[in-house]
Amino acid sequence: MTEDGFFNEFLRAKLEEEVGVIPAVTLPVAGWRMPFRRRNFRFLLAASIAVVCCAFAVLFVWDGDQERECDAAQVIAFLEACRNGEEPEADEGVEAVNFGERLLAWQDAPYYETLDDVFETCAVDFDPFTDVNGSF
Amino acid sequence: MPSDQRQVESMIDNAFIQTLVAEHGRWLMAFLRALAGDDAEDAFQEVWVRIYRRGELLRDGTVKAYLAKTARSVVIDRLRRRHLEISLDSGDEAGESTADIADSAPTPAQRFESKATAADVRAAVAALPLNWRQVVLMRIEGEMDFKEIAAELGVPLGTVLTWMHRATVELKRKIGGMK
């Protein structure tokens, strides 16, 4: 052993000489403790899923409600105009489409539910496919 | 008792922690007392809690090196939390010239003999700049090689060797004369 080696051994012995009683170690309750990397990964995965779910919920609710409200008003106005024999205000892109096909377009999801609301609101016996002018 | 290599591969649970404490507690406590002073006992507890909470398998090197690295990290974090100014570069400004160091170096033929007490040694180590002290303790207590110490501290190997050399000279100067 080199001279420095003896010195290091001397230092080690002296440093450990005065340690005395080793303190007792109290560990926290394990609970759901898991390795850091797995814990971190699961947290990130759960957080990501939660964010995506929230985003879908917001988009679905926002889009559905907003468009449903707009579409409901438009459909009601359109059908009432048809029932009254008025010239309905056609929406952009549907002006050239006949009445039946217009109604079919309104029946596309998520507008189908809107159409049901409109039937209940506009008339009891109103059948848009037979009671209005326009080809089907 | 499993070898160091097998311990590296063991899962860290409560029983395993207590086994490590029984086997490594003495030198780890000496390490922390020299590095952290009066904060050593709290740091000792935090080291084991931190290792336990990781719950990970020990991956690299020996158990001693792993514990020494964790202990050093705990001490540094505790010092930072207490907002103490740590002059990590103080080891480079010890005020000694290269010539002074060379002149005071003992001859290789001399074996070290001293009547210094444990308290003398601890005081001498505690008086070292933090960087020197970390290197000395990681080398002597943690039994880490200098490459490992350099990687842990994030400094070049030559810097670590210089700090170790300066620390050794300073310690010998302080306690070598107690014969």
PDB file of C-alpha atoms in Angstrom, chain A residues 1-31 33-39, chain B residues 12 14 17-18 21 25-27 29-30 33 44-45 48-49 52-56 59 108 110-112 114 116 118 121-122 137 140-141 164 168 171-172 175:
ATOM      1  CA  MET A   1       0.000   0.000   0.000  1.00  0.00           C
ATOM      2  CA  THR A   2       1.251   3.464  -0.805  1.00  0.00           C
ATOM      3  CA  GLU A   3       1.827   6.159   1.733  1.00  0.00           C
ATOM      4  CA  ASP A   4      -1.370   7.858   0.644  1.00  0.00           C
ATOM      5  CA  GLY A   5      -3.149   4.569   1.045  1.00  0.00           C
ATOM      6  CA  PHE A   6      -2.049   4.357   4.674  1.00  0.00           C
ATOM      7  CA  PHE A   7      -3.177   7.932   5.178  1.00  0.00           C
ATOM      8  CA  ASN A   8      -6.574   7.238   3.662  1.00  0.00           C
ATOM      9  CA  GLU A   9      -7.004   4.192   5.871  1.00  0.00           C
ATOM     10  CA  PHE A  10      -6.046   6.311   8.859  1.00  0.00           C
ATOM     11  CA  LEU A  11      -8.634   8.943   7.930  1.00  0.00           C
ATOM     12  CA  ARG A  12     -11.330   6.339   7.417  1.00  0.00           C
ATOM     13  CA  ALA A  13     -10.659   4.694  10.743  1.00  0.00           C
ATOM     14  CA  LYS A  14     -10.713   7.998  12.601  1.00  0.00           C
ATOM     15  CA  LEU A  15     -13.859   9.239  10.854  1.00  0.00           C
ATOM     16  CA  GLU A  16     -15.723   6.041  11.678  1.00  0.00           C
ATOM     17  CA  GLU A  17     -14.313   5.777  15.180  1.00  0.00           C
ATOM     18  CA  GLU A  18     -16.536   8.436  16.661  1.00  0.00           C
ATOM     19  CA  VAL A  19     -19.764   7.472  14.915  1.00  0.00           C
ATOM     20  CA  GLY A  20     -21.149   5.659  17.928  1.00  0.00           C
ATOM     21  CA  VAL A  21     -24.767   4.510  17.701  1.00  0.00           C
ATOM     22  CA  ILE A  22     -26.225   4.395  14.214  1.00  0.00           C
ATOM     23  CA  PRO A  23     -29.507   6.348  14.123  1.00  0.00           C
ATOM     24  CA  ALA A  24     -32.626   4.268  13.641  1.00  0.00           C
ATOM     25  CA  VAL A  25     -34.215   4.667  10.241  1.00  0.00           C
ATOM     26  CA  THR A  26     -37.979   5.171  10.023  1.00  0.00           C
ATOM     27  CA  LEU A  27     -39.407   4.640   6.575  1.00  0.00           C
ATOM     28  CA  PRO A  28     -42.736   6.047   5.384  1.00  0.00           C
ATOM     29  CA  VAL A  29     -45.721   3.753   4.864  1.00  0.00           C
ATOM     30  CA  ALA A  30     -45.303   2.079   1.499  1.00  0.00           C
ATOM     31  CA  GLY A  31     -48.867   2.638   0.370  1.00  0.00           C
ATOM     32  CA  ARG A  33     -45.201   3.381  -3.605  1.00  0.00           C
ATOM     33  CA  MET A  34     -43.783   2.031  -6.786  1.00  0.00           C
ATOM     34  CA  PRO A  35     -40.564   2.514  -8.641  1.00  0.00           C
ATOM     35  CA  PHE A  36     -40.148   6.107  -9.669  1.00  0.00           C
ATOM     36  CA  ARG A  37     -40.033   5.452 -13.356  1.00  0.00           C
ATOM     37  CA  ARG A  38     -43.171   3.305 -13.320  1.00  0.00           C
ATOM     38  CA  ARG A  39     -44.917   5.785 -11.028  1.00  0.00           C
TER      39      ARG A  39
ATOM     40  CA  ILE B  12     -35.648  -2.088  -2.395  1.00  0.00           C
ATOM     41  CA  ASN B  14     -38.256  -2.098   4.024  1.00  0.00           C
ATOM     42  CA  ILE B  17     -33.244  -0.995   3.614  1.00  0.00           C
ATOM     43  CA  GLN B  18     -32.724  -2.144   7.197  1.00  0.00           C
ATOM     44  CA  VAL B  21     -28.435   0.310   7.268  1.00  0.00           C
ATOM     45  CA  GLY B  25     -24.676   2.694   8.418  1.00  0.00           C
ATOM     46  CA  ARG B  26     -21.349   3.271  10.131  1.00  0.00           C
ATOM     47  CA  TRP B  27     -19.325   4.488   7.225  1.00  0.00           C
ATOM     48  CA  MET B  29     -22.768   8.181   9.115  1.00  0.00           C
ATOM     49  CA  ALA B  30     -19.066   9.039   9.164  1.00  0.00           C
ATOM     50  CA  ARG B  33     -20.878  13.851   9.701  1.00  0.00           C
ATOM     51  CA  PHE B  44     -28.891  10.070   7.262  1.00  0.00           C
ATOM     52  CA  GLN B  45     -32.645   9.557   7.623  1.00  0.00           C
ATOM     53  CA  TRP B  48     -32.662   6.052   3.317  1.00  0.00           C
ATOM     54  CA  VAL B  49     -36.100   7.530   2.776  1.00  0.00           C
ATOM     55  CA  TYR B  52     -36.736   3.658  -0.308  1.00  0.00           C
ATOM     56  CA  ARG B  53     -39.087   5.992  -2.159  1.00  0.00           C
ATOM     57  CA  ARG B  54     -37.247   5.444  -5.414  1.00  0.00           C
ATOM     58  CA  GLY B  55     -38.162   1.799  -5.115  1.00  0.00           C
ATOM     59  CA  GLU B  56     -35.973   1.208  -8.114  1.00  0.00           C
ATOM     60  CA  ARG B  59     -28.402  -0.227 -11.448  1.00  0.00           C
ATOM     61  CA  PRO B 108       6.659   8.657  -0.575  1.00  0.00           C
ATOM     62  CA  GLN B 110       7.133   7.964   4.847  1.00  0.00           C
ATOM     63  CA  ARG B 111       4.311   5.928   6.410  1.00  0.00           C
ATOM     64  CA  PHE B 112       1.697   8.050   8.023  1.00  0.00           C
ATOM     65  CA  SER B 114      -0.211  10.519  13.954  1.00  0.00           C
ATOM     66  CA  ALA B 116      -4.569  12.860  16.088  1.00  0.00           C
ATOM     67  CA  ALA B 118     -11.112  11.263  15.760  1.00  0.00           C
ATOM     68  CA  VAL B 121      -9.536  14.415  11.992  1.00  0.00           C
ATOM     69  CA  ARG B 122     -13.186  15.308  11.733  1.00  0.00           C
ATOM     70  CA  LEU B 137     -15.164  11.427   1.450  1.00  0.00           C
ATOM     71  CA  ILE B 140     -12.254   7.259   1.344  1.00  0.00           C
ATOM     72  CA  GLU B 141     -15.722   6.306   2.564  1.00  0.00           C
ATOM     73  CA  MET B 164      -7.818  15.192  -3.793  1.00  0.00           C
ATOM     74  CA  THR B 168      -4.554  15.303   1.268  1.00  0.00           C
ATOM     75  CA  LEU B 171      -5.031  17.238   6.006  1.00  0.00           C
ATOM     76  CA  LYS B 172      -1.520  15.907   6.463  1.00  0.00           C
ATOM     77  CA  ILE B 175      -2.953  16.340  11.578  1.00  0.00           C
TER      78      ILE B 175
END
